[in-house]
Short mmCIF file of C-alpha atoms (C1' of nucleotides) in Angstrom, two decimals:
data_model
loop_
_atom_site.label_atom_id
_atom_site.label_comp_id
_atom_site.label_asym_id
_atom_site.label_seq_id
_atom_site.Cartn_x
_atom_site.Cartn_y
_atom_site.Cartn_z
CA MET A 1 14.32 22.47 51.18
CA ALA A 2 11.12 23.85 49.69
CA TRP A 3 8.77 21.72 47.63
CA ASP A 4 9.27 22.48 43.98
CA THR A 5 6.65 20.41 42.28
CA GLU A 6 6.99 22.25 38.99
CA ARG A 7 10.64 21.35 38.89
CA THR A 8 9.81 17.71 39.61
CA LYS A 9 7.20 17.73 36.85
CA SER A 10 9.54 19.27 34.33
CA LEU A 11 12.34 16.86 35.27
CA LEU A 12 9.94 13.99 34.64
CA LEU A 13 8.70 15.51 31.40
CA GLU A 14 12.23 16.02 30.16
CA ALA A 15 13.30 12.47 31.01
CA ALA A 16 10.08 11.10 29.51
CA THR A 17 10.61 13.09 26.31
CA SER A 18 14.03 11.54 25.89
CA GLU A 19 12.82 8.02 26.70
CA PHE A 20 9.71 8.14 24.49
CA CYS A 21 11.73 9.77 21.70
CA THR A 22 14.23 6.93 21.59
CA ARG A 23 12.01 3.96 22.52
CA GLY A 24 8.41 4.91 21.77
CA LEU A 25 5.37 4.25 23.95
CA ALA A 26 5.64 0.44 24.06
CA GLY A 27 9.42 0.42 24.42
CA ALA A 28 9.67 3.11 27.10
CA ARG A 29 10.11 2.03 30.73
CA ILE A 30 8.55 3.95 33.59
CA ASP A 31 11.39 2.90 35.90
CA ARG A 32 13.97 4.26 33.48
CA ILE A 33 12.18 7.61 33.18
CA ALA A 34 11.96 7.98 36.96
CA ALA A 35 15.61 7.02 37.42
CA GLU A 36 16.76 9.41 34.69
CA ALA A 37 14.77 12.23 36.27
CA GLY A 38 16.09 11.32 39.72
CA VAL A 39 12.53 11.16 40.98
CA ASN A 40 10.45 8.37 42.44
CA LYS A 41 8.21 6.78 39.85
CA GLU A 42 5.13 7.12 42.01
CA ARG A 43 5.25 10.84 41.15
CA ILE A 44 4.47 9.96 37.53
CA TYR A 45 1.14 8.45 38.54
CA GLN A 46 0.29 11.45 40.73
CA TYR A 47 1.14 14.03 38.10
CA PHE A 48 0.33 12.31 34.82
CA GLY A 49 -2.04 9.47 35.71
CA ASN A 50 -0.28 6.67 33.88
CA LYS A 51 2.18 5.86 31.11
CA ASN A 52 -0.27 6.95 28.41
CA GLY A 53 -0.96 10.24 30.17
CA LEU A 54 2.76 10.94 30.38
CA PHE A 55 3.14 10.15 26.69
CA ASP A 56 0.28 12.53 25.90
CA ALA A 57 1.93 15.30 27.91
CA VAL A 58 5.24 14.73 26.12
CA ILE A 59 3.61 14.78 22.68
CA VAL A 60 1.64 17.96 23.27
CA ALA A 61 4.58 19.81 24.82
CA ALA A 62 7.12 18.80 22.16
CA LEU A 63 4.96 19.32 19.08
CA SER A 64 3.53 22.61 20.28
CA SER A 65 6.85 24.20 21.12
CA LEU A 66 8.16 23.22 17.69
CA MET A 67 5.48 25.36 16.07
CA ASP A 68 6.90 28.48 17.72
CA GLU A 69 10.55 27.55 17.24
CA VAL A 70 10.39 27.48 13.44
CA PRO A 71 8.11 30.22 12.05
CA ILE A 72 7.30 31.10 8.45
CA HIS A 73 8.85 34.44 7.44
CA GLY A 74 8.54 36.59 4.32
CA GLU A 75 6.56 36.17 1.14
CA GLY A 76 6.59 34.21 -2.08
CA PRO A 77 7.69 30.67 -2.89
CA GLU A 78 11.17 31.54 -1.55
CA ALA A 79 9.64 32.08 1.88
CA MET A 80 8.17 28.57 1.92
CA ALA A 81 11.42 27.07 0.61
CA ASN A 82 13.32 28.98 3.27
CA TYR A 83 10.92 27.67 5.93
CA ALA A 84 11.49 24.12 4.71
CA GLY A 85 15.25 24.62 4.93
CA ARG A 86 15.07 25.89 8.50
CA LEU A 87 12.72 23.07 9.50
CA PHE A 88 15.11 20.56 7.93
CA ASP A 89 18.04 22.05 9.86
CA HIS A 90 16.08 22.10 13.10
CA HIS A 91 15.10 18.43 12.81
CA GLN A 92 18.62 17.47 11.83
CA ASP A 93 19.93 19.17 14.95
CA ASP A 94 17.27 17.65 17.21
CA ALA A 95 15.18 14.75 15.93
CA THR A 96 12.83 14.75 18.93
CA ALA A 97 9.81 16.26 17.19
CA PRO A 98 9.87 14.11 14.05
CA ARG A 99 10.50 10.94 16.01
CA LEU A 100 7.66 11.65 18.44
CA LEU A 101 5.39 12.53 15.53
CA PHE A 102 6.01 9.17 13.87
CA TRP A 103 5.83 7.23 17.14
CA GLU A 104 2.43 8.80 17.71
CA GLY A 105 1.29 8.01 14.18
CA LEU A 106 2.40 4.38 14.44
CA GLU A 107 1.33 3.62 18.01
CA ARG A 108 -1.78 5.77 18.25
CA GLY A 109 -3.13 5.92 14.70
CA THR A 110 -5.90 8.44 14.28
CA GLU A 111 -6.37 8.95 18.03
CA VAL A 112 -4.80 12.40 18.39
CA VAL A 113 -4.29 13.94 21.82
CA GLY A 114 -4.54 17.66 22.52
CA LEU A 115 -6.64 18.10 19.40
CA PRO A 116 -7.90 21.69 19.89
CA LYS A 117 -4.44 23.10 20.55
CA ARG A 118 -2.90 21.21 17.67
CA MET A 119 -5.67 22.14 15.26
CA ALA A 120 -5.08 25.78 16.19
CA ASN A 121 -1.34 25.35 15.61
CA CYS A 122 -1.94 23.85 12.19
CA ALA A 123 -4.48 26.51 11.27
CA SER A 124 -1.93 29.16 12.22
CA LYS A 125 0.66 27.61 9.91
CA VAL A 126 -1.93 27.35 7.12
CA ASN A 127 -2.67 31.06 7.54
CA SER A 128 1.02 31.93 7.43
CA THR A 129 1.30 29.92 4.23
CA ILE A 130 -1.64 31.78 2.67
CA ALA A 131 -0.02 35.05 3.72
CA ALA A 132 3.19 33.97 1.97
CA LEU A 133 1.39 32.78 -1.17
CA PRO A 134 -1.61 35.15 -1.51
CA GLY A 135 -4.60 33.71 -3.32
CA ILE A 136 -3.98 30.01 -2.73
CA SER A 137 -6.71 27.94 -1.12
CA LYS A 138 -6.64 26.64 2.43
CA GLU A 139 -6.49 23.12 1.07
CA ASP A 140 -3.52 23.84 -1.18
CA ALA A 141 -1.74 25.54 1.74
CA GLY A 142 -2.36 22.49 3.91
CA ASP A 143 -1.13 20.22 1.15
CA LEU A 144 2.07 22.23 0.76
CA LEU A 145 2.66 22.04 4.51
CA ILE A 146 2.10 18.26 4.51
CA THR A 147 4.64 18.04 1.70
CA ILE A 148 7.14 20.08 3.72
CA VAL A 149 6.61 17.99 6.86
CA SER A 150 6.92 14.78 4.86
CA LEU A 151 10.21 15.88 3.32
CA CYS A 152 11.79 17.37 6.46
CA ASP A 153 10.62 14.88 9.09
CA THR A 154 11.35 11.67 7.21
CA ALA A 155 15.11 12.16 6.96
CA PRO A 156 15.94 12.02 10.70
CA VAL A 157 13.52 9.11 11.30
CA LEU A 158 14.88 6.97 8.46
CA PRO A 159 18.62 7.62 8.83
CA ALA A 160 19.50 4.57 6.76
CA LEU A 161 17.40 5.46 3.73
CA ASP A 162 19.73 8.20 2.58
CA GLY A 163 22.81 5.97 2.66
CA LEU A 164 20.91 3.17 0.90
CA MET A 165 19.63 5.38 -1.91
CA ALA A 166 22.32 7.97 -2.40
CA GLY A 167 25.52 6.62 -0.85
CA ASN A 168 27.50 8.00 2.06
CA ASP A 169 29.57 10.68 0.34
CA PRO A 170 30.62 13.68 2.37
CA GLY A 171 28.27 16.57 1.79
CA ARG A 172 25.26 14.26 1.46
CA LEU A 173 23.35 16.19 4.12
CA GLU A 174 23.84 19.47 2.29
CA ARG A 175 22.72 17.92 -1.00
CA ARG A 176 19.63 16.39 0.57
CA ARG A 177 18.80 19.72 2.17
CA ALA A 178 19.17 21.47 -1.19
CA ALA A 179 16.92 18.88 -2.84
CA VAL A 180 14.22 19.42 -0.21
CA VAL A 181 14.44 23.21 -0.46
CA ARG A 182 14.28 23.12 -4.23
CA THR A 183 11.36 20.69 -4.32
CA VAL A 184 9.38 22.89 -1.94
CA TYR A 185 10.27 25.95 -4.02
CA LEU A 186 8.94 24.27 -7.17
CA ALA A 187 5.74 23.11 -5.47
CA ALA A 188 5.12 26.53 -3.91
CA SER A 189 5.86 28.29 -7.22
CA ALA A 190 3.35 26.12 -9.03
CA LEU A 191 0.67 26.92 -6.45
CA ALA A 192 1.47 30.63 -6.56
CA ALA A 193 1.33 30.68 -10.36
CA GLU A 194 -1.95 28.81 -10.32
CA ALA A 195 -3.41 31.31 -7.86
CA ALA A 196 -2.14 34.27 -9.92
CA SER A 197 -3.81 33.01 -13.10
CA ALA A 198 -6.96 31.99 -11.26
CA GLY A 199 -9.62 30.69 -13.62
CA SER A 200 -7.26 30.42 -16.57
CA PRO A 201 -6.75 26.79 -17.61
CA THR A 202 -3.02 27.26 -18.19
CA ALA A 203 -0.62 28.15 -15.37
CA GLU A 204 2.39 30.40 -15.92
CA ILE A 205 5.07 27.99 -14.83
CA ALA A 206 4.94 24.22 -14.85
CA PRO A 207 1.47 23.30 -16.00
CA ALA A 208 -0.13 20.54 -13.97
CA PRO A 209 0.93 17.28 -15.61
CA VAL A 210 -1.67 14.84 -16.79
CA VAL A 211 -0.33 11.61 -15.40
CA GLN A 212 -2.09 8.25 -15.12
CA MET B 1 -0.24 -35.93 7.76
CA ALA B 2 3.04 -34.91 6.21
CA TRP B 3 5.32 -32.32 7.83
CA ASP B 4 4.99 -29.06 6.00
CA THR B 5 7.59 -26.86 7.62
CA GLU B 6 7.49 -24.30 4.84
CA ARG B 7 3.81 -23.78 5.46
CA THR B 8 4.43 -23.41 9.19
CA LYS B 9 7.19 -20.89 8.48
CA SER B 10 5.04 -18.86 6.13
CA LEU B 11 2.09 -18.94 8.55
CA LEU B 12 4.38 -17.53 11.24
CA LEU B 13 5.86 -14.96 8.88
CA GLU B 14 2.41 -13.79 7.83
CA ALA B 15 1.15 -13.49 11.40
CA ALA B 16 4.38 -11.77 12.45
CA THR B 17 4.12 -9.30 9.57
CA SER B 18 0.66 -8.31 10.72
CA GLU B 19 1.67 -8.07 14.40
CA PHE B 20 4.90 -6.12 13.79
CA CYS B 21 3.11 -3.87 11.31
CA THR B 22 0.49 -2.81 13.83
CA ARG B 23 2.54 -2.89 17.06
CA GLY B 24 6.21 -2.61 16.12
CA LEU B 25 9.10 -4.59 17.59
CA ALA B 26 8.66 -3.56 21.23
CA GLY B 27 4.88 -3.75 21.14
CA ALA B 28 4.60 -7.10 19.36
CA ARG B 29 3.91 -10.21 21.44
CA ILE B 30 5.39 -13.58 20.57
CA ASP B 31 2.37 -15.36 22.08
CA ARG B 32 -0.01 -13.36 19.91
CA ILE B 33 1.94 -14.15 16.74
CA ALA B 34 1.98 -17.88 17.53
CA ALA B 35 -1.73 -17.89 18.37
CA GLU B 36 -2.63 -15.97 15.21
CA ALA B 37 -0.60 -18.41 13.12
CA GLY B 38 -2.15 -21.37 14.95
CA VAL B 39 1.36 -22.64 15.69
CA ASN B 40 3.23 -23.27 18.92
CA LYS B 41 5.54 -20.41 19.76
CA GLU B 42 8.50 -22.70 20.25
CA ARG B 43 8.62 -22.98 16.44
CA ILE B 44 9.53 -19.29 16.24
CA TYR B 45 12.73 -19.93 18.17
CA GLN B 46 13.61 -22.95 16.02
CA TYR B 47 12.98 -21.19 12.72
CA PHE B 48 13.89 -17.58 13.42
CA GLY B 49 16.11 -17.66 16.51
CA ASN B 50 14.33 -15.02 18.56
CA LYS B 51 11.98 -12.04 18.35
CA ASN B 52 14.60 -9.89 16.64
CA GLY B 53 15.33 -12.57 14.07
CA LEU B 54 11.65 -12.85 13.26
CA PHE B 55 11.42 -9.07 12.89
CA ASP B 56 14.41 -9.14 10.56
CA ALA B 57 12.78 -11.83 8.42
CA VAL B 58 9.55 -9.82 8.23
CA ILE B 59 11.35 -6.61 7.27
CA VAL B 60 13.43 -8.21 4.53
CA ALA B 61 10.48 -10.13 3.05
CA ALA B 62 8.05 -7.19 3.09
CA LEU B 63 10.40 -4.50 1.80
CA SER B 64 11.90 -6.68 -0.91
CA SER B 65 8.60 -7.83 -2.36
CA LEU B 66 7.45 -4.21 -2.51
CA MET B 67 10.28 -3.40 -4.89
CA ASP B 68 8.91 -5.85 -7.45
CA GLU B 69 5.27 -4.97 -6.91
CA VAL B 70 5.63 -1.33 -7.96
CA PRO B 71 8.09 -0.92 -10.85
CA ILE B 72 9.13 2.22 -12.73
CA HIS B 73 7.77 2.25 -16.29
CA GLY B 74 8.34 4.56 -19.26
CA GLU B 75 10.47 7.66 -19.69
CA GLY B 76 10.52 11.31 -18.78
CA PRO B 77 9.33 13.18 -15.69
CA GLU B 78 5.81 11.79 -16.31
CA ALA B 79 7.18 8.28 -15.73
CA MET B 80 8.49 9.24 -12.30
CA ALA B 81 5.25 11.06 -11.43
CA ASN B 82 3.31 8.03 -12.57
CA TYR B 83 5.50 5.80 -10.40
CA ALA B 84 4.85 8.04 -7.39
CA GLY B 85 1.12 7.83 -8.02
CA ARG B 86 1.14 4.05 -8.17
CA LEU B 87 3.32 3.84 -5.06
CA PHE B 88 0.91 6.19 -3.27
CA ASP B 89 -2.05 4.01 -4.27
CA HIS B 90 -0.27 0.83 -3.25
CA HIS B 91 0.58 2.16 0.22
CA GLN B 92 -2.92 3.52 0.64
CA ASP B 93 -4.32 0.09 -0.12
CA ASP B 94 -1.85 -1.71 2.15
CA ALA B 95 0.17 0.28 4.66
CA THR B 96 2.35 -2.67 5.68
CA ALA B 97 5.52 -1.59 3.89
CA PRO B 98 5.56 2.07 5.01
CA ARG B 99 4.69 1.17 8.58
CA LEU B 100 7.41 -1.48 8.77
CA LEU B 101 9.87 0.95 7.19
CA PHE B 102 9.22 3.55 9.87
CA TRP B 103 9.14 1.01 12.70
CA GLU B 104 12.56 -0.14 11.57
CA GLY B 105 13.86 3.41 11.34
CA LEU B 106 12.59 4.31 14.81
CA GLU B 107 13.45 1.09 16.65
CA ARG B 108 16.63 0.08 14.84
CA GLY B 109 18.16 3.38 13.73
CA THR B 110 21.05 2.91 11.34
CA GLU B 111 21.34 -0.83 12.00
CA VAL B 112 19.90 -2.16 8.73
CA VAL B 113 19.27 -5.85 8.27
CA GLY B 114 19.64 -7.65 4.93
CA LEU B 115 21.92 -4.90 3.69
CA PRO B 116 23.28 -6.50 0.47
CA LYS B 117 19.86 -7.42 -0.86
CA ARG B 118 18.40 -4.04 0.00
CA MET B 119 21.34 -2.13 -1.45
CA ALA B 120 20.84 -4.08 -4.66
CA ASN B 121 17.12 -3.25 -4.65
CA CYS B 122 17.84 0.44 -4.19
CA ALA B 123 20.54 0.43 -6.86
CA SER B 124 18.05 -1.17 -9.25
CA LYS B 125 15.53 1.61 -8.60
CA VAL B 126 18.25 4.24 -9.03
CA ASN B 127 19.13 2.71 -12.40
CA SER B 128 15.47 2.70 -13.48
CA THR B 129 15.28 6.36 -12.52
CA ILE B 130 18.38 7.18 -14.58
CA ALA B 131 16.84 5.27 -17.49
CA ALA B 132 13.69 7.38 -17.15
CA LEU B 133 15.62 10.65 -16.85
CA PRO B 134 18.71 10.15 -19.04
CA GLY B 135 21.74 12.16 -18.05
CA ILE B 136 20.94 12.75 -14.40
CA SER B 137 23.49 11.72 -11.79
CA LYS B 138 23.16 8.73 -9.48
CA GLU B 139 22.96 11.07 -6.54
CA ASP B 140 20.14 13.13 -8.07
CA ALA B 141 18.27 9.93 -8.92
CA GLY B 142 18.65 8.73 -5.34
CA ASP B 143 17.49 12.08 -4.05
CA LEU B 144 14.41 11.99 -6.25
CA LEU B 145 13.59 8.49 -4.99
CA ILE B 146 14.00 9.61 -1.37
CA THR B 147 11.61 12.46 -2.11
CA ILE B 148 9.08 10.03 -3.60
CA VAL B 149 9.35 7.63 -0.66
CA SER B 150 9.03 10.52 1.80
CA LEU B 151 5.87 11.78 0.12
CA CYS B 152 4.19 8.41 -0.46
CA ASP B 153 5.11 6.59 2.76
CA THR B 154 4.35 9.37 5.23
CA ALA B 155 0.63 9.61 4.47
CA PRO B 156 -0.40 6.13 5.67
CA VAL B 157 1.86 6.33 8.75
CA LEU B 158 0.57 9.73 9.87
CA PRO B 159 -3.14 9.33 9.16
CA ALA B 160 -4.05 12.26 11.41
CA LEU B 161 -1.74 14.79 9.77
CA ASP B 162 -3.88 15.15 6.69
CA GLY B 163 -7.05 15.87 8.68
CA LEU B 164 -5.18 18.30 10.93
CA MET B 165 -3.66 20.29 8.06
CA ALA B 166 -6.23 20.08 5.30
CA GLY B 167 -9.55 19.10 6.88
CA ASN B 168 -11.63 16.01 6.31
CA ASP B 169 -13.47 16.94 3.13
CA PRO B 170 -14.53 14.15 0.80
CA GLY B 171 -12.02 13.76 -2.00
CA ARG B 172 -9.11 14.64 0.28
CA LEU B 173 -7.26 11.45 -0.66
CA GLU B 174 -7.51 12.24 -4.38
CA ARG B 175 -6.28 15.79 -3.79
CA ARG B 176 -3.34 14.61 -1.69
CA ARG B 177 -2.48 12.08 -4.37
CA ALA B 178 -2.59 14.77 -7.05
CA ALA B 179 -0.35 17.03 -4.95
CA VAL B 180 2.22 14.24 -4.53
CA VAL B 181 2.15 13.37 -8.23
CA ARG B 182 2.53 16.99 -9.26
CA THR B 183 5.35 17.68 -6.80
CA VAL B 184 7.27 14.66 -8.08
CA TYR B 185 6.62 15.77 -11.66
CA LEU B 186 8.06 19.21 -10.92
CA ALA B 187 11.12 17.81 -9.15
CA ALA B 188 11.78 15.29 -11.92
CA SER B 189 11.30 17.94 -14.61
CA ALA B 190 13.81 20.22 -12.94
CA LEU B 191 16.39 17.42 -12.78
CA ALA B 192 15.74 16.44 -16.41
CA ALA B 193 16.09 20.04 -17.58
CA GLU B 194 19.29 20.43 -15.61
CA ALA B 195 20.70 17.28 -17.17
CA ALA B 196 19.67 18.40 -20.69
CA SER B 197 21.45 21.74 -20.37
CA ALA B 198 24.47 20.21 -18.68
CA GLY B 199 27.10 22.82 -17.95
CA SER B 200 24.86 25.73 -18.82
CA PRO B 201 24.11 27.90 -15.79
CA THR B 202 20.44 28.34 -16.75
CA ALA B 203 18.05 25.42 -16.89
CA GLU B 204 15.14 25.22 -19.33
CA ILE B 205 12.35 24.95 -16.84
CA ALA B 206 12.26 26.08 -13.25
CA PRO B 207 15.77 27.38 -12.57
CA ALA B 208 17.20 26.24 -9.25
CA PRO B 209 16.12 28.84 -6.70
CA VAL B 210 18.71 30.60 -4.62
CA VAL B 211 17.20 30.36 -1.18
CA GLN B 212 18.87 30.96 2.15
"C1'" DA C 1 5.70 25.71 67.67
"C1'" DC C 2 1.97 22.73 66.50
"C1'" DC C 3 -1.26 20.39 63.14
"C1'" DA C 4 -3.68 19.03 58.98
"C1'" DA C 5 -2.58 18.55 54.24
"C1'" DT C 6 0.64 17.66 50.87
"C1'" DT C 7 4.80 15.53 48.83
"C1'" DA C 8 8.21 11.94 48.66
"C1'" DC C 9 9.66 7.22 48.39
"C1'" DA C 10 11.03 2.25 49.30
"C1'" DA C 11 8.96 -1.92 49.28
"C1'" DC C 12 5.40 -4.53 47.40
"C1'" DT C 13 1.84 -6.84 44.25
"C1'" DA C 14 -0.28 -8.96 40.51
"C1'" DC C 15 0.65 -9.84 36.04
"C1'" DT C 16 2.97 -10.30 31.59
"C1'" DT C 17 6.92 -11.36 28.93
"C1'" DA C 18 10.65 -13.77 26.08
"C1'" DG C 19 12.66 -17.80 26.00
"C1'" DT C 20 13.31 -23.16 27.55
"C1'" DT C 21 12.48 -27.95 28.30
"C1'" DG C 22 11.12 -32.72 28.37
"C1'" DG C 23 8.50 -35.69 26.17
"C1'" DA C 24 4.74 -37.06 22.73
"C1'" DA C 25 3.53 -37.59 17.82
"C1'" DA C 26 4.86 -38.20 13.24
"C1'" DA C 27 7.95 -39.21 9.52
"C1'" DT C 28 11.87 -41.90 7.47
"C1'" DG C 29 14.90 -45.78 6.39
"C1'" DG C 30 15.89 -50.41 6.81
"C1'" DC D 1 7.34 -53.18 11.99
"C1'" DC D 2 10.98 -51.35 14.61
"C1'" DA D 3 14.78 -47.80 15.51
"C1'" DT D 4 16.17 -43.21 14.62
"C1'" DT D 5 15.47 -38.58 13.57
"C1'" DT D 6 12.65 -34.65 13.06
"C1'" DT D 7 8.63 -31.85 14.18
"C1'" DC D 8 5.50 -30.41 17.49
"C1'" DC D 9 3.64 -28.60 21.91
"C1'" DA D 10 1.96 -27.91 26.91
"C1'" DA D 11 3.89 -26.59 30.91
"C1'" DC D 12 7.52 -24.20 32.99
"C1'" DT D 13 11.07 -20.51 34.35
"C1'" DA D 14 13.29 -16.36 35.34
"C1'" DA D 15 13.15 -11.76 34.62
"C1'" DG D 16 10.85 -7.84 34.06
"C1'" DT D 17 6.48 -4.64 34.00
"C1'" DA D 18 2.93 -1.07 35.23
"C1'" DG D 19 0.85 0.39 38.92
"C1'" DT D 20 -0.12 0.60 44.48
"C1'" DT D 21 0.48 1.26 49.31
"C1'" DG D 22 1.98 2.40 53.95
"C1'" DT D 23 4.84 5.56 56.02
"C1'" DA D 24 8.00 9.28 56.81
"C1'" DA D 25 9.39 13.95 55.69
"C1'" DT D 26 8.01 18.65 54.59
"C1'" DT D 27 5.00 22.35 54.06
"C1'" DG D 28 1.96 26.56 55.20
"C1'" DG D 29 -1.67 28.32 58.17
"C1'" DT D 30 -2.61 29.45 62.87
#
DNA sequence: ACCAATTACAACTACTTAGTTGGAAAATGG
DNA sequence: CCATTTTCCAACTAAGTAGTTGTAATTGGT
């Protein structure tokens, strides 16, 4: 049998993704990852250095591939709302990315791994957002994307919140999805209107409220 | 010296809150909590049963007290936007509640502790929301609250996301706050308008978009 | 087919962890 | 002031834990 180190690596990465996704960095067990991959755990230290290095590799791989899997298509506020809907569906189908994102935030804080690649990914999404909503600023585009991520990624990570707040009726998922899509549509519309009437103190739709 | 078991309990609870907040359930260390509280760790097992019991006590205490600390005041969409702003500020000042909420979601999943008390807390907030936006349904009120929690609690748990998406300019926090407040205002306005024109297919402001 | 380098792995180590225990110190009631 | 109960705690235990090592199997170049 030929050596297939890439296969061994990807088996480990896959098992590690599953383990870190469900248990986080502190809760994950090296032995369990190796057993799940059907590989000796010593391989982990050869290929990834240590537990932290393996976690890094998992984070970078999972969060980068997500960027390609759910692209922004079309133009106008509808395009951003549509993107939010597809992101919501994707995370609902597979909660790996949101869970890893929050594990990283909680266990690593501001120490972000793979920074250049991830900054490029984010910049690309910001540019797509500006393309969809011509005239808005980079900062507003980033803010809209943070809003979308907040709304779409929270649901699969806090599965109990929905039941606690809105009951367990059938069709809850669809209603929550609709609420997210609509909220993003409203936020994107407001930004687009603001950009269209640039300079003017009054926006077309939904003037910025003066609160607090 | 008189026995002051309540003080011992609260010292442990305080130290445990800090430890679980920063490290989560799997990452927390019983020895560290006892040392921080200046109490022998055997007391933890007498008072709280085990590590999980202590975590439960921390979760219930922290998330319940939050409900009283940030109330909903006033009426109209502005009231909900104002509530979101105050919740945002509160979490920014002290990230304990959001961090514990996400730790619980990630490490416990749907298994929610202190269910009756927390259901009552949520129902109370839903009722306040209905009082602020007369005519909206329980489900819409719950959805709006989930949106607010998603927007306000994500920021302190994912401290790197903001820098990645929108840069590190001074005044970023204020801009993010304004974006959250405005988004909540728009969502609340749409629900209020829908409730006002109940039955009518067209809402006053911001008709529900037909996306996807 | 042989050999140096690489890949695999079982057994091992040094250390940390949650949870326990036996007895000392302090309070309470008579 | 003594007997009983409750609170406290240092030392202990049993079960993991991340990471290492010595050795055998497998490879490609020659």
